PDB file of C-alpha atoms in Angstrom:
ATOM      1  CA  MET A  25       0.092  -0.052  -0.243  1.00 52.00           C
ATOM      2  CA  LYS A  26       1.359   3.511  -1.006  1.00 57.00           C
ATOM      3  CA  ASN A  27       0.728   6.357   1.045  1.00 58.00           C
ATOM      4  CA  GLN A  28       1.291   9.625  -1.165  1.00 58.00           C
ATOM      5  CA  SER A  29       0.943  13.096   0.894  1.00 56.00           C
ATOM      6  CA  ASN A  30       0.225  16.306  -1.028  1.00 57.00           C
ATOM      7  CA  GLY A  31       0.105  19.261   1.394  1.00 62.00           C
ATOM      8  CA  SER A  32      -3.098  18.718   3.444  1.00 70.00           C
ATOM      9  CA  ASN A  33      -4.530  15.848   1.147  1.00 77.00           C
ATOM     10  CA  SER A  34      -3.316  12.463   2.141  1.00 84.00           C
ATOM     11  CA  ARG A  35      -4.031   9.385  -0.569  1.00 84.00           C
ATOM     12  CA  ILE A  36      -3.806   5.936  -0.200  1.00 84.00           C
ATOM     13  CA  SER A  37      -3.392   3.493  -3.250  1.00 80.00           C
ATOM     14  CA  PHE A  38      -4.928   0.559  -3.249  1.00 82.00           C
ATOM     15  CA  GLY A  39      -3.760  -0.151  -6.966  1.00 80.00           C
ATOM     16  CA  ARG A  40      -1.517  -3.243  -7.739  1.00 83.00           C
ATOM     17  CA  ILE A  41      -1.051  -2.551 -11.215  1.00 81.00           C
ATOM     18  CA  PRO A  42       2.112  -0.129 -11.931  1.00 79.00           C
ATOM     19  CA  SER A  43       1.717   2.401 -14.642  1.00 77.00           C
ATOM     20  CA  VAL A  44       2.634   1.009 -17.793  1.00 82.00           C
ATOM     21  CA  ILE A  45       3.175   4.229 -19.805  1.00 86.00           C
ATOM     22  CA  ASP A  46       3.537   7.967 -18.891  1.00 87.00           C
ATOM     23  CA  THR A  47       0.835  10.261 -19.318  1.00 87.00           C
ATOM     24  CA  PRO A  48       1.020  12.218 -22.503  1.00 90.00           C
ATOM     25  CA  ASP A  49       1.316  16.150 -22.238  1.00 95.00           C
ATOM     26  CA  LEU A  50      -1.941  17.083 -23.438  1.00 96.00           C
ATOM     27  CA  LEU A  51      -1.326  20.433 -23.897  1.00 98.00           C
ATOM     28  CA  ASN A  52       0.971  19.877 -26.571  1.00 97.00           C
ATOM     29  CA  VAL A  53      -0.984  17.523 -28.105  1.00 96.00           C
ATOM     30  CA  GLN A  54      -3.643  20.447 -28.749  1.00 98.00           C
ATOM     31  CA  ILE A  55      -1.103  22.929 -29.352  1.00 97.00           C
ATOM     32  CA  ASP A  56       0.543  20.794 -32.178  1.00 97.00           C
ATOM     33  CA  SER A  57      -3.212  19.766 -33.632  1.00 97.00           C
ATOM     34  CA  PHE A  58      -4.040  23.642 -33.849  1.00 98.00           C
ATOM     35  CA  ASN A  59      -0.612  24.604 -35.735  1.00 97.00           C
ATOM     36  CA  LYS A  60      -1.468  21.583 -38.124  1.00 97.00           C
ATOM     37  CA  PHE A  61      -4.738  23.162 -38.627  1.00 98.00           C
ATOM     38  CA  LEU A  62      -3.399  26.817 -39.009  1.00 97.00           C
ATOM     39  CA  GLN A  63      -0.158  25.948 -41.320  1.00 97.00           C
ATOM     40  CA  ALA A  64       0.891  29.332 -39.888  1.00 93.00           C
ATOM     41  CA  ASP A  65       4.750  28.346 -40.543  1.00 94.00           C
ATOM     42  CA  VAL A  66       4.082  27.619 -44.096  1.00 96.00           C
ATOM     43  CA  PRO A  67       4.232  30.180 -46.872  1.00 96.00           C
ATOM     44  CA  PRO A  68       0.793  30.929 -48.323  1.00 95.00           C
ATOM     45  CA  HIS A  69       1.543  29.440 -51.603  1.00 95.00           C
ATOM     46  CA  ARG A  70       2.887  25.993 -50.157  1.00 96.00           C
ATOM     47  CA  ARG A  71       0.069  25.364 -47.924  1.00 96.00           C
ATOM     48  CA  LYS A  72      -1.794  22.104 -48.452  1.00 96.00           C
ATOM     49  CA  LYS A  73      -5.746  21.973 -48.775  1.00 96.00           C
ATOM     50  CA  HIS A  74      -6.482  20.950 -45.377  1.00 96.00           C
ATOM     51  CA  GLY A  75      -7.450  22.781 -42.127  1.00 97.00           C
ATOM     52  CA  LEU A  76      -8.030  26.394 -42.273  1.00 97.00           C
ATOM     53  CA  GLN A  77      -6.685  26.823 -45.797  1.00 97.00           C
ATOM     54  CA  GLN A  78      -9.243  24.031 -46.947  1.00 97.00           C
ATOM     55  CA  VAL A  79     -11.963  25.672 -45.028  1.00 97.00           C
ATOM     56  CA  PHE A  80     -11.362  29.185 -46.651  1.00 97.00           C
ATOM     57  CA  GLU A  81     -11.191  27.625 -50.273  1.00 96.00           C
ATOM     58  CA  MET A  82     -14.509  25.367 -49.767  1.00 97.00           C
ATOM     59  CA  ASN A  83     -16.290  28.584 -48.708  1.00 97.00           C
ATOM     60  CA  PHE A  84     -14.936  31.308 -51.219  1.00 97.00           C
ATOM     61  CA  PRO A  85     -15.957  33.140 -53.096  1.00 97.00           C
ATOM     62  CA  ILE A  86     -18.830  34.588 -51.330  1.00 98.00           C
ATOM     63  CA  THR A  87     -21.570  36.563 -53.438  1.00 97.00           C
ATOM     64  CA  ASP A  88     -24.463  38.772 -52.156  1.00 97.00           C
ATOM     65  CA  ALA A  89     -28.091  37.983 -53.119  1.00 97.00           C
ATOM     66  CA  ARG A  90     -28.122  40.110 -56.376  1.00 97.00           C
ATOM     67  CA  GLU A  91     -24.724  39.247 -57.246  1.00 94.00           C
ATOM     68  CA  ASN A  92     -23.560  42.529 -57.129  1.00 97.00           C
ATOM     69  CA  PHE A  93     -20.592  42.269 -54.893  1.00 98.00           C
ATOM     70  CA  LEU A  94     -17.904  39.271 -54.572  1.00 98.00           C
ATOM     71  CA  LEU A  95     -15.848  38.363 -51.755  1.00 98.00           C
ATOM     72  CA  GLU A  96     -12.742  36.324 -52.416  1.00 98.00           C
ATOM     73  CA  PHE A  97     -10.165  34.930 -50.210  1.00 96.00           C
ATOM     74  CA  ALA A  98      -6.565  35.841 -51.051  1.00 96.00           C
ATOM     75  CA  GLU A  99      -4.338  34.446 -48.478  1.00 95.00           C
ATOM     76  CA  TYR A 100      -3.772  34.519 -44.308  1.00 91.00           C
TER      77      TYR A 100
END
């Protein structure tokens, strides 16, 4: 039985199975996923068609109801 102390909280572990793998750094998983989505470190002309680039390309150009105005996506 392992006794762990953390300040005023005291926990007793009845677990018999040791930890097999370390817990991944979940913050870095989120940050890496967001960076892949943005492709911010890739020049605009070299971005692949996925993530934010794909969303913009799928939804642009946008026209008004009377087709007087057109909004085009250039780059980000």
